[in-house]
């Protein structure tokens, strides 16, 4: 009897270990893919700031940039599969709970489910582009189309306004947590040397704040589109980035945000290496 119980317990532990290894591999692949995309978007935005690129600084522009390079198709498929891994990792967090304190709370499960949907859509877009079936629509076109459809719905202005306000709050939350270095709670900082930890802090704080500011400004444009009932005022990532160059600071504010996105790409690589999963 005890032998049978021990065997069943051993099989259960083996299944859990295998599932844990698969989830960890998926998470690290997804974080790496996210890093590549943000790194390229940041580089494209820097080129725009210095008048050296006509490509859009968003996911579609990054995918087009990759597709033009040798072995670009292979890289695109690898990125798409990496993002599938990210979606599966978030799905596992929604179902089984996340690592760390309060990882099984309903709030974190709900957040994980929302992230799963987002990354599943992103993975589908990248894989569609890799397969030559589209998926390369710019973020600006997508934002305008979605906003136009939402404004036509009952209470559409309120829905778009609430969504925009939510994105603003989300951006402030992202920037605030980055500035406070909250990401350290999820990383194996004990495995880092002091210079590496400092470098990770530079990328984590600078990249997270820039990403949060970008989200907050994009959300503000959505709120403006709702108030004015003009879907054309909603902006995707590319138009939002270009709007920074229209401020009194000129292109230098865009340079600052673009450099921050490059840092966030590098930070994603660090997360792929040291994040607790």
PDB file of C-alpha atoms in Angstrom:
ATOM      1  CA  UNK A   1       0.000   0.000   0.000  1.00  0.00           C
ATOM      2  CA  UNK A   2       2.739   2.419   0.989  1.00  0.00           C
ATOM      3  CA  UNK A   3       4.719   1.488  -2.132  1.00  0.00           C
ATOM      4  CA  UNK A   4       1.721   2.285  -4.357  1.00  0.00           C
ATOM      5  CA  UNK A   5       1.185   5.626  -2.633  1.00  0.00           C
ATOM      6  CA  UNK A   6       4.884   6.450  -2.994  1.00  0.00           C
ATOM      7  CA  UNK A   7       4.826   5.588  -6.699  1.00  0.00           C
ATOM      8  CA  UNK A   8       1.766   7.750  -7.311  1.00  0.00           C
ATOM      9  CA  UNK A   9       3.350  10.573  -5.348  1.00  0.00           C
ATOM     10  CA  UNK A  10       6.537  10.214  -7.362  1.00  0.00           C
ATOM     11  CA  UNK A  11       4.643  10.349 -10.651  1.00  0.00           C
ATOM     12  CA  UNK A  12       2.753  13.423  -9.484  1.00  0.00           C
ATOM     13  CA  UNK A  13       5.994  15.184  -8.525  1.00  0.00           C
ATOM     14  CA  UNK A  14       7.521  14.222 -11.873  1.00  0.00           C
ATOM     15  CA  UNK A  15       4.528  15.665 -13.755  1.00  0.00           C
ATOM     16  CA  UNK A  16       4.713  18.863 -11.725  1.00  0.00           C
ATOM     17  CA  UNK A  17       8.439  19.162 -12.380  1.00  0.00           C
ATOM     18  CA  UNK A  18       7.933  18.593 -16.116  1.00  0.00           C
ATOM     19  CA  UNK A  19       5.113  21.143 -16.209  1.00  0.00           C
ATOM     20  CA  UNK A  20       7.249  23.602 -14.273  1.00  0.00           C
ATOM     21  CA  UNK A  21      10.178  23.176 -16.657  1.00  0.00           C
ATOM     22  CA  UNK A  22       7.940  23.612 -19.695  1.00  0.00           C
ATOM     23  CA  UNK A  23       6.327  26.743 -18.248  1.00  0.00           C
ATOM     24  CA  UNK A  24       9.724  28.184 -17.351  1.00  0.00           C
ATOM     25  CA  UNK A  25      11.057  27.582 -20.863  1.00  0.00           C
ATOM     26  CA  UNK A  26       7.932  29.175 -22.364  1.00  0.00           C
ATOM     27  CA  UNK A  27       8.219  32.207 -20.080  1.00  0.00           C
ATOM     28  CA  UNK A  28      11.891  32.785 -20.867  1.00  0.00           C
ATOM     29  CA  UNK A  29      11.297  32.409 -24.610  1.00  0.00           C
ATOM     30  CA  UNK A  30       8.408  34.881 -24.410  1.00  0.00           C
ATOM     31  CA  UNK A  31      10.396  37.457 -22.451  1.00  0.00           C
ATOM     32  CA  UNK A  32      13.215  37.185 -24.985  1.00  0.00           C
ATOM     33  CA  UNK A  33      10.789  37.709 -27.884  1.00  0.00           C
ATOM     34  CA  UNK A  34       9.288  40.731 -26.138  1.00  0.00           C
ATOM     35  CA  UNK A  35      12.779  42.121 -25.669  1.00  0.00           C
ATOM     36  CA  UNK A  36      13.603  41.820 -29.362  1.00  0.00           C
ATOM     37  CA  UNK A  37      10.437  43.667 -30.382  1.00  0.00           C
ATOM     38  CA  UNK A  38      10.884  46.524 -27.894  1.00  0.00           C
ATOM     39  CA  UNK A  39      14.551  46.836 -28.792  1.00  0.00           C
ATOM     40  CA  UNK A  40      13.723  47.199 -32.487  1.00  0.00           C
ATOM     41  CA  UNK A  41      10.854  49.629 -31.827  1.00  0.00           C
ATOM     42  CA  UNK A  42      13.215  51.765 -29.761  1.00  0.00           C
ATOM     43  CA  UNK A  43      15.843  51.736 -32.518  1.00  0.00           C
ATOM     44  CA  UNK A  44      13.231  52.682 -35.139  1.00  0.00           C
ATOM     45  CA  UNK A  45      12.029  55.530 -32.922  1.00  0.00           C
ATOM     46  CA  UNK A  46      15.610  56.776 -32.568  1.00  0.00           C
ATOM     47  CA  UNK A  47      15.973  56.719 -36.350  1.00  0.00           C
ATOM     48  CA  UNK A  48      12.756  58.702 -36.701  1.00  0.00           C
ATOM     49  CA  UNK A  49      14.016  61.269 -34.183  1.00  0.00           C
ATOM     50  CA  UNK A  50      17.132  61.831 -36.309  1.00  0.00           C
ATOM     51  CA  UNK A  51      15.217  61.742 -39.603  1.00  0.00           C
ATOM     52  CA  UNK A  52      16.815  58.495 -40.777  1.00  0.00           C
ATOM     53  CA  UNK A  53      13.789  56.194 -41.109  1.00  0.00           C
ATOM     54  CA  UNK A  54      10.357  56.218 -42.678  1.00  0.00           C
ATOM     55  CA  UNK A  55       9.291  52.973 -41.020  1.00  0.00           C
ATOM     56  CA  UNK A  56       6.703  53.034 -38.282  1.00  0.00           C
ATOM     57  CA  UNK A  57       8.032  52.652 -34.759  1.00  0.00           C
ATOM     58  CA  UNK A  58       5.690  49.896 -33.621  1.00  0.00           C
ATOM     59  CA  UNK A  59       5.354  46.125 -33.839  1.00  0.00           C
ATOM     60  CA  UNK A  60       4.553  46.139 -37.565  1.00  0.00           C
ATOM     61  CA  UNK A  61       7.611  48.271 -38.279  1.00  0.00           C
ATOM     62  CA  UNK A  62       9.780  45.951 -36.195  1.00  0.00           C
ATOM     63  CA  UNK A  63       8.459  42.907 -38.063  1.00  0.00           C
ATOM     64  CA  UNK A  64       9.105  44.528 -41.432  1.00  0.00           C
ATOM     65  CA  UNK A  65      12.623  45.418 -40.314  1.00  0.00           C
ATOM     66  CA  UNK A  66      13.279  41.780 -39.377  1.00  0.00           C
ATOM     67  CA  UNK A  67      11.761  40.406 -42.582  1.00  0.00           C
ATOM     68  CA  UNK A  68      14.233  42.404 -44.684  1.00  0.00           C
ATOM     69  CA  UNK A  69      17.242  40.797 -43.012  1.00  0.00           C
ATOM     70  CA  UNK A  70      18.913  37.475 -43.897  1.00  0.00           C
ATOM     71  CA  UNK A  71      17.116  34.599 -42.179  1.00  0.00           C
ATOM     72  CA  UNK A  72      14.384  37.102 -41.301  1.00  0.00           C
ATOM     73  CA  UNK A  73      11.617  34.542 -41.827  1.00  0.00           C
ATOM     74  CA  UNK A  74      13.262  32.177 -39.361  1.00  0.00           C
ATOM     75  CA  UNK A  75      13.557  34.942 -36.778  1.00  0.00           C
ATOM     76  CA  UNK A  76       9.906  35.929 -37.280  1.00  0.00           C
ATOM     77  CA  UNK A  77       8.739  32.361 -36.655  1.00  0.00           C
ATOM     78  CA  UNK A  78      10.964  32.146 -33.588  1.00  0.00           C
ATOM     79  CA  UNK A  79       9.516  35.403 -32.232  1.00  0.00           C
ATOM     80  CA  UNK A  80       5.956  34.243 -32.870  1.00  0.00           C
ATOM     81  CA  UNK A  81       6.562  30.941 -31.097  1.00  0.00           C
ATOM     82  CA  UNK A  82       8.251  32.788 -28.241  1.00  0.00           C
ATOM     83  CA  UNK A  83       5.157  34.949 -27.820  1.00  0.00           C
ATOM     84  CA  UNK A  84       3.006  31.808 -27.863  1.00  0.00           C
ATOM     85  CA  UNK A  85       5.165  30.687 -24.960  1.00  0.00           C
ATOM     86  CA  UNK A  86       4.480  33.984 -23.198  1.00  0.00           C
ATOM     87  CA  UNK A  87       0.731  33.505 -23.645  1.00  0.00           C
ATOM     88  CA  UNK A  88       0.923  29.924 -22.304  1.00  0.00           C
ATOM     89  CA  UNK A  89       2.951  31.089 -19.311  1.00  0.00           C
ATOM     90  CA  UNK A  90       0.331  33.712 -18.457  1.00  0.00           C
ATOM     91  CA  UNK A  91      -2.394  31.108 -18.956  1.00  0.00           C
ATOM     92  CA  UNK A  92      -0.661  28.831 -16.456  1.00  0.00           C
ATOM     93  CA  UNK A  93      -0.541  31.721 -13.976  1.00  0.00           C
ATOM     94  CA  UNK A  94      -4.262  32.328 -14.450  1.00  0.00           C
ATOM     95  CA  UNK A  95      -5.061  28.645 -13.894  1.00  0.00           C
ATOM     96  CA  UNK A  96      -2.487  27.552 -11.311  1.00  0.00           C
ATOM     97  CA  UNK A  97      -1.359  30.854  -9.803  1.00  0.00           C
ATOM     98  CA  UNK A  98       1.842  32.858 -10.174  1.00  0.00           C
ATOM     99  CA  UNK A  99       5.130  32.549  -8.329  1.00  0.00           C
ATOM    100  CA  UNK A 100       5.676  34.766  -5.312  1.00  0.00           C
ATOM    101  CA  UNK A 101       3.532  36.287  -2.596  1.00  0.00           C
ATOM    102  CA  UNK A 102      -0.257  36.190  -3.187  1.00  0.00           C
ATOM    103  CA  UNK A 103       0.374  34.503  -6.523  1.00  0.00           C
ATOM    104  CA  UNK A 104      -2.954  32.683  -6.338  1.00  0.00           C
ATOM    105  CA  UNK A 105      -5.067  35.727  -5.530  1.00  0.00           C
ATOM    106  CA  UNK A 106      -7.991  36.452  -7.838  1.00  0.00           C
ATOM    107  CA  UNK A 107      -6.485  39.823  -8.781  1.00  0.00           C
ATOM    108  CA  UNK A 108      -3.241  38.298 -10.027  1.00  0.00           C
ATOM    109  CA  UNK A 109      -5.098  35.487 -11.788  1.00  0.00           C
ATOM    110  CA  UNK A 110      -7.314  38.020 -13.562  1.00  0.00           C
ATOM    111  CA  UNK A 111      -4.280  40.111 -14.554  1.00  0.00           C
ATOM    112  CA  UNK A 112      -2.569  36.984 -15.876  1.00  0.00           C
ATOM    113  CA  UNK A 113      -5.660  36.084 -17.911  1.00  0.00           C
ATOM    114  CA  UNK A 114      -5.733  39.563 -19.486  1.00  0.00           C
ATOM    115  CA  UNK A 115      -2.041  39.286 -20.328  1.00  0.00           C
ATOM    116  CA  UNK A 116      -2.640  35.852 -21.819  1.00  0.00           C
ATOM    117  CA  UNK A 117      -5.250  37.292 -24.196  1.00  0.00           C
ATOM    118  CA  UNK A 118      -2.957  40.192 -25.146  1.00  0.00           C
ATOM    119  CA  UNK A 119       0.036  37.989 -25.898  1.00  0.00           C
ATOM    120  CA  UNK A 120      -2.091  35.426 -27.726  1.00  0.00           C
ATOM    121  CA  UNK A 121      -3.281  38.212 -30.038  1.00  0.00           C
ATOM    122  CA  UNK A 122       0.288  39.504 -30.437  1.00  0.00           C
ATOM    123  CA  UNK A 123       1.587  36.008 -31.205  1.00  0.00           C
ATOM    124  CA  UNK A 124      -1.166  35.505 -33.784  1.00  0.00           C
ATOM    125  CA  UNK A 125      -0.231  38.822 -35.418  1.00  0.00           C
ATOM    126  CA  UNK A 126       3.463  37.921 -35.606  1.00  0.00           C
ATOM    127  CA  UNK A 127       2.836  34.388 -36.880  1.00  0.00           C
ATOM    128  CA  UNK A 128       0.373  35.703 -39.491  1.00  0.00           C
ATOM    129  CA  UNK A 129       3.019  38.142 -40.686  1.00  0.00           C
ATOM    130  CA  UNK A 130       5.618  35.346 -40.808  1.00  0.00           C
ATOM    131  CA  UNK A 131       3.233  33.190 -42.839  1.00  0.00           C
ATOM    132  CA  UNK A 132       2.597  36.032 -45.283  1.00  0.00           C
ATOM    133  CA  UNK A 133      -1.067  36.228 -44.314  1.00  0.00           C
ATOM    134  CA  UNK A 134      -1.091  39.808 -43.082  1.00  0.00           C
ATOM    135  CA  UNK A 135      -0.782  40.756 -39.448  1.00  0.00           C
ATOM    136  CA  UNK A 136       1.341  43.761 -40.313  1.00  0.00           C
ATOM    137  CA  UNK A 137      -1.302  46.461 -39.868  1.00  0.00           C
ATOM    138  CA  UNK A 138       0.121  49.459 -38.076  1.00  0.00           C
ATOM    139  CA  UNK A 139      -0.798  50.204 -34.483  1.00  0.00           C
ATOM    140  CA  UNK A 140      -2.119  53.608 -35.591  1.00  0.00           C
ATOM    141  CA  UNK A 141      -4.608  52.074 -38.041  1.00  0.00           C
ATOM    142  CA  UNK A 142      -5.685  49.512 -35.466  1.00  0.00           C
ATOM    143  CA  UNK A 143      -6.224  52.198 -32.820  1.00  0.00           C
ATOM    144  CA  UNK A 144      -8.324  54.352 -35.139  1.00  0.00           C
ATOM    145  CA  UNK A 145     -10.407  51.398 -36.375  1.00  0.00           C
ATOM    146  CA  UNK A 146     -11.088  50.050 -32.888  1.00  0.00           C
ATOM    147  CA  UNK A 147     -11.905  53.527 -31.567  1.00  0.00           C
ATOM    148  CA  UNK A 148     -14.284  54.229 -34.469  1.00  0.00           C
ATOM    149  CA  UNK A 149     -16.178  50.968 -33.896  1.00  0.00           C
ATOM    150  CA  UNK A 150     -16.315  51.505 -30.146  1.00  0.00           C
ATOM    151  CA  UNK A 151     -17.661  55.063 -30.521  1.00  0.00           C
ATOM    152  CA  UNK A 152     -20.560  53.739 -32.594  1.00  0.00           C
ATOM    153  CA  UNK A 153     -21.664  51.413 -29.797  1.00  0.00           C
ATOM    154  CA  UNK A 154     -24.224  52.483 -27.167  1.00  0.00           C
ATOM    155  CA  UNK A 155     -22.444  54.675 -24.618  1.00  0.00           C
ATOM    156  CA  UNK A 156     -19.443  54.464 -26.930  1.00  0.00           C
ATOM    157  CA  UNK A 157     -17.886  57.710 -25.755  1.00  0.00           C
ATOM    158  CA  UNK A 158     -17.994  56.523 -22.160  1.00  0.00           C
ATOM    159  CA  UNK A 159     -16.498  53.158 -23.104  1.00  0.00           C
ATOM    160  CA  UNK A 160     -13.623  54.690 -25.067  1.00  0.00           C
ATOM    161  CA  UNK A 161     -13.059  57.310 -22.387  1.00  0.00           C
ATOM    162  CA  UNK A 162     -13.004  54.678 -19.646  1.00  0.00           C
ATOM    163  CA  UNK A 163     -10.619  52.496 -21.664  1.00  0.00           C
ATOM    164  CA  UNK A 164      -8.333  55.459 -22.289  1.00  0.00           C
ATOM    165  CA  UNK A 165      -8.378  56.423 -18.619  1.00  0.00           C
ATOM    166  CA  UNK A 166      -7.566  52.821 -17.732  1.00  0.00           C
ATOM    167  CA  UNK A 167      -4.561  52.891 -20.063  1.00  0.00           C
ATOM    168  CA  UNK A 168      -3.412  56.171 -18.507  1.00  0.00           C
ATOM    169  CA  UNK A 169      -3.635  54.647 -15.029  1.00  0.00           C
ATOM    170  CA  UNK A 170      -1.907  51.521 -16.258  1.00  0.00           C
ATOM    171  CA  UNK A 171       0.939  53.598 -17.665  1.00  0.00           C
ATOM    172  CA  UNK A 172       1.320  55.526 -14.410  1.00  0.00           C
ATOM    173  CA  UNK A 173       1.300  52.217 -12.507  1.00  0.00           C
ATOM    174  CA  UNK A 174       3.978  50.732 -14.794  1.00  0.00           C
ATOM    175  CA  UNK A 175       6.190  53.809 -14.496  1.00  0.00           C
ATOM    176  CA  UNK A 176       5.706  54.042 -10.730  1.00  0.00           C
ATOM    177  CA  UNK A 177       6.556  50.391 -10.091  1.00  0.00           C
ATOM    178  CA  UNK A 178       9.627  50.719 -12.307  1.00  0.00           C
ATOM    179  CA  UNK A 179      10.805  53.830 -10.467  1.00  0.00           C
ATOM    180  CA  UNK A 180      10.356  52.015  -7.134  1.00  0.00           C
ATOM    181  CA  UNK A 181      12.216  48.966  -8.512  1.00  0.00           C
ATOM    182  CA  UNK A 182       9.344  46.643  -7.705  1.00  0.00           C
ATOM    183  CA  UNK A 183      10.598  44.279 -10.411  1.00  0.00           C
ATOM    184  CA  UNK A 184      13.290  43.168  -7.953  1.00  0.00           C
ATOM    185  CA  UNK A 185      10.646  41.177  -6.074  1.00  0.00           C
ATOM    186  CA  UNK A 186      10.325  38.871  -9.100  1.00  0.00           C
ATOM    187  CA  UNK A 187      14.012  38.499  -9.928  1.00  0.00           C
ATOM    188  CA  UNK A 188      16.797  36.302  -8.614  1.00  0.00           C
ATOM    189  CA  UNK A 189      18.908  39.262  -7.532  1.00  0.00           C
ATOM    190  CA  UNK A 190      21.021  37.025  -5.305  1.00  0.00           C
ATOM    191  CA  UNK A 191      22.465  35.398  -8.421  1.00  0.00           C
ATOM    192  CA  UNK A 192      23.646  38.752  -9.820  1.00  0.00           C
ATOM    193  CA  UNK A 193      26.954  40.435  -9.175  1.00  0.00           C
ATOM    194  CA  UNK A 194      26.827  44.042  -8.011  1.00  0.00           C
ATOM    195  CA  UNK A 195      27.726  45.515 -11.449  1.00  0.00           C
ATOM    196  CA  UNK A 196      25.092  43.331 -13.122  1.00  0.00           C
ATOM    197  CA  UNK A 197      22.490  44.364 -10.560  1.00  0.00           C
ATOM    198  CA  UNK A 198      23.262  48.028 -11.230  1.00  0.00           C
ATOM    199  CA  UNK A 199      22.989  47.497 -14.972  1.00  0.00           C
ATOM    200  CA  UNK A 200      19.661  45.725 -14.535  1.00  0.00           C
ATOM    201  CA  UNK A 201      18.422  48.645 -12.418  1.00  0.00           C
ATOM    202  CA  UNK A 202      19.372  51.102 -15.163  1.00  0.00           C
ATOM    203  CA  UNK A 203      17.428  49.118 -17.763  1.00  0.00           C
ATOM    204  CA  UNK A 204      14.549  48.319 -15.395  1.00  0.00           C
ATOM    205  CA  UNK A 205      13.989  51.861 -14.152  1.00  0.00           C
ATOM    206  CA  UNK A 206      14.747  53.701 -17.396  1.00  0.00           C
ATOM    207  CA  UNK A 207      12.921  51.213 -19.579  1.00  0.00           C
ATOM    208  CA  UNK A 208       9.917  50.798 -17.307  1.00  0.00           C
ATOM    209  CA  UNK A 209       9.405  54.544 -16.845  1.00  0.00           C
ATOM    210  CA  UNK A 210       9.643  55.181 -20.598  1.00  0.00           C
ATOM    211  CA  UNK A 211       7.176  52.368 -21.332  1.00  0.00           C
ATOM    212  CA  UNK A 212       4.784  53.682 -18.694  1.00  0.00           C
ATOM    213  CA  UNK A 213       4.945  57.230 -20.064  1.00  0.00           C
ATOM    214  CA  UNK A 214       4.282  55.924 -23.584  1.00  0.00           C
ATOM    215  CA  UNK A 215       1.199  54.013 -22.412  1.00  0.00           C
ATOM    216  CA  UNK A 216      -0.097  56.960 -20.390  1.00  0.00           C
ATOM    217  CA  UNK A 217       0.195  59.371 -23.322  1.00  0.00           C
ATOM    218  CA  UNK A 218      -1.491  56.886 -25.685  1.00  0.00           C
ATOM    219  CA  UNK A 219      -4.325  56.562 -23.172  1.00  0.00           C
ATOM    220  CA  UNK A 220      -4.649  60.342 -22.979  1.00  0.00           C
ATOM    221  CA  UNK A 221      -5.097  60.484 -26.759  1.00  0.00           C
ATOM    222  CA  UNK A 222      -7.873  57.867 -26.473  1.00  0.00           C
ATOM    223  CA  UNK A 223      -9.617  59.998 -23.844  1.00  0.00           C
ATOM    224  CA  UNK A 224      -9.338  63.022 -26.139  1.00  0.00           C
ATOM    225  CA  UNK A 225     -10.819  60.999 -29.021  1.00  0.00           C
ATOM    226  CA  UNK A 226     -13.764  60.061 -26.798  1.00  0.00           C
ATOM    227  CA  UNK A 227     -14.373  63.602 -25.562  1.00  0.00           C
ATOM    228  CA  UNK A 228     -14.208  65.088 -29.070  1.00  0.00           C
ATOM    229  CA  UNK A 229     -15.938  62.090 -30.670  1.00  0.00           C
ATOM    230  CA  UNK A 230     -13.151  61.901 -33.248  1.00  0.00           C
ATOM    231  CA  UNK A 231     -11.596  58.429 -33.665  1.00  0.00           C
ATOM    232  CA  UNK A 232      -8.774  59.972 -35.693  1.00  0.00           C
ATOM    233  CA  UNK A 233      -7.390  61.495 -32.503  1.00  0.00           C
ATOM    234  CA  UNK A 234      -6.666  58.049 -31.078  1.00  0.00           C
ATOM    235  CA  UNK A 235      -3.023  57.168 -31.633  1.00  0.00           C
ATOM    236  CA  UNK A 236      -1.123  53.904 -31.758  1.00  0.00           C
ATOM    237  CA  UNK A 237       2.466  53.455 -30.662  1.00  0.00           C
ATOM    238  CA  UNK A 238       4.013  55.073 -33.739  1.00  0.00           C
ATOM    239  CA  UNK A 239       1.897  58.246 -33.706  1.00  0.00           C
ATOM    240  CA  UNK A 240       2.248  58.507 -29.936  1.00  0.00           C
ATOM    241  CA  UNK A 241       6.023  58.323 -30.215  1.00  0.00           C
ATOM    242  CA  UNK A 242       6.054  60.927 -33.005  1.00  0.00           C
ATOM    243  CA  UNK A 243       3.937  63.231 -30.836  1.00  0.00           C
ATOM    244  CA  UNK A 244       6.853  63.591 -28.405  1.00  0.00           C
ATOM    245  CA  UNK A 245       8.876  65.327 -31.135  1.00  0.00           C
ATOM    246  CA  UNK A 246       6.083  67.904 -31.467  1.00  0.00           C
ATOM    247  CA  UNK A 247       6.577  69.174 -27.916  1.00  0.00           C
ATOM    248  CA  UNK A 248       8.695  72.244 -27.074  1.00  0.00           C
ATOM    249  CA  UNK A 249      11.569  69.833 -26.318  1.00  0.00           C
ATOM    250  CA  UNK A 250      11.581  68.885 -29.998  1.00  0.00           C
ATOM    251  CA  UNK A 251      13.036  65.544 -31.069  1.00  0.00           C
ATOM    252  CA  UNK A 252      15.074  65.200 -27.885  1.00  0.00           C
ATOM    253  CA  UNK A 253      12.076  64.052 -25.858  1.00  0.00           C
ATOM    254  CA  UNK A 254      11.454  61.388 -28.499  1.00  0.00           C
ATOM    255  CA  UNK A 255      15.118  60.401 -28.249  1.00  0.00           C
ATOM    256  CA  UNK A 256      14.726  60.020 -24.490  1.00  0.00           C
ATOM    257  CA  UNK A 257      11.616  57.835 -24.756  1.00  0.00           C
ATOM    258  CA  UNK A 258      13.094  55.815 -27.633  1.00  0.00           C
ATOM    259  CA  UNK A 259      16.258  55.172 -25.628  1.00  0.00           C
ATOM    260  CA  UNK A 260      14.019  54.056 -22.779  1.00  0.00           C
ATOM    261  CA  UNK A 261      12.318  51.507 -25.035  1.00  0.00           C
ATOM    262  CA  UNK A 262      15.732  50.162 -26.032  1.00  0.00           C
ATOM    263  CA  UNK A 263      16.520  49.847 -22.331  1.00  0.00           C
ATOM    264  CA  UNK A 264      13.239  48.016 -21.777  1.00  0.00           C
ATOM    265  CA  UNK A 265      14.184  45.568 -24.505  1.00  0.00           C
ATOM    266  CA  UNK A 266      17.465  44.903 -22.716  1.00  0.00           C
ATOM    267  CA  UNK A 267      15.601  44.628 -19.415  1.00  0.00           C
ATOM    268  CA  UNK A 268      13.350  41.964 -20.947  1.00  0.00           C
ATOM    269  CA  UNK A 269      16.478  39.953 -21.763  1.00  0.00           C
ATOM    270  CA  UNK A 270      17.539  40.294 -18.127  1.00  0.00           C
ATOM    271  CA  UNK A 271      14.089  39.135 -17.047  1.00  0.00           C
ATOM    272  CA  UNK A 272      14.407  36.134 -19.344  1.00  0.00           C
ATOM    273  CA  UNK A 273      17.597  35.225 -17.497  1.00  0.00           C
ATOM    274  CA  UNK A 274      16.794  36.009 -13.884  1.00  0.00           C
ATOM    275  CA  UNK A 275      13.022  36.212 -13.421  1.00  0.00           C
ATOM    276  CA  UNK A 276      11.389  33.796 -10.998  1.00  0.00           C
ATOM    277  CA  UNK A 277       8.781  31.712 -12.811  1.00  0.00           C
TER     278      UNK A 277
END
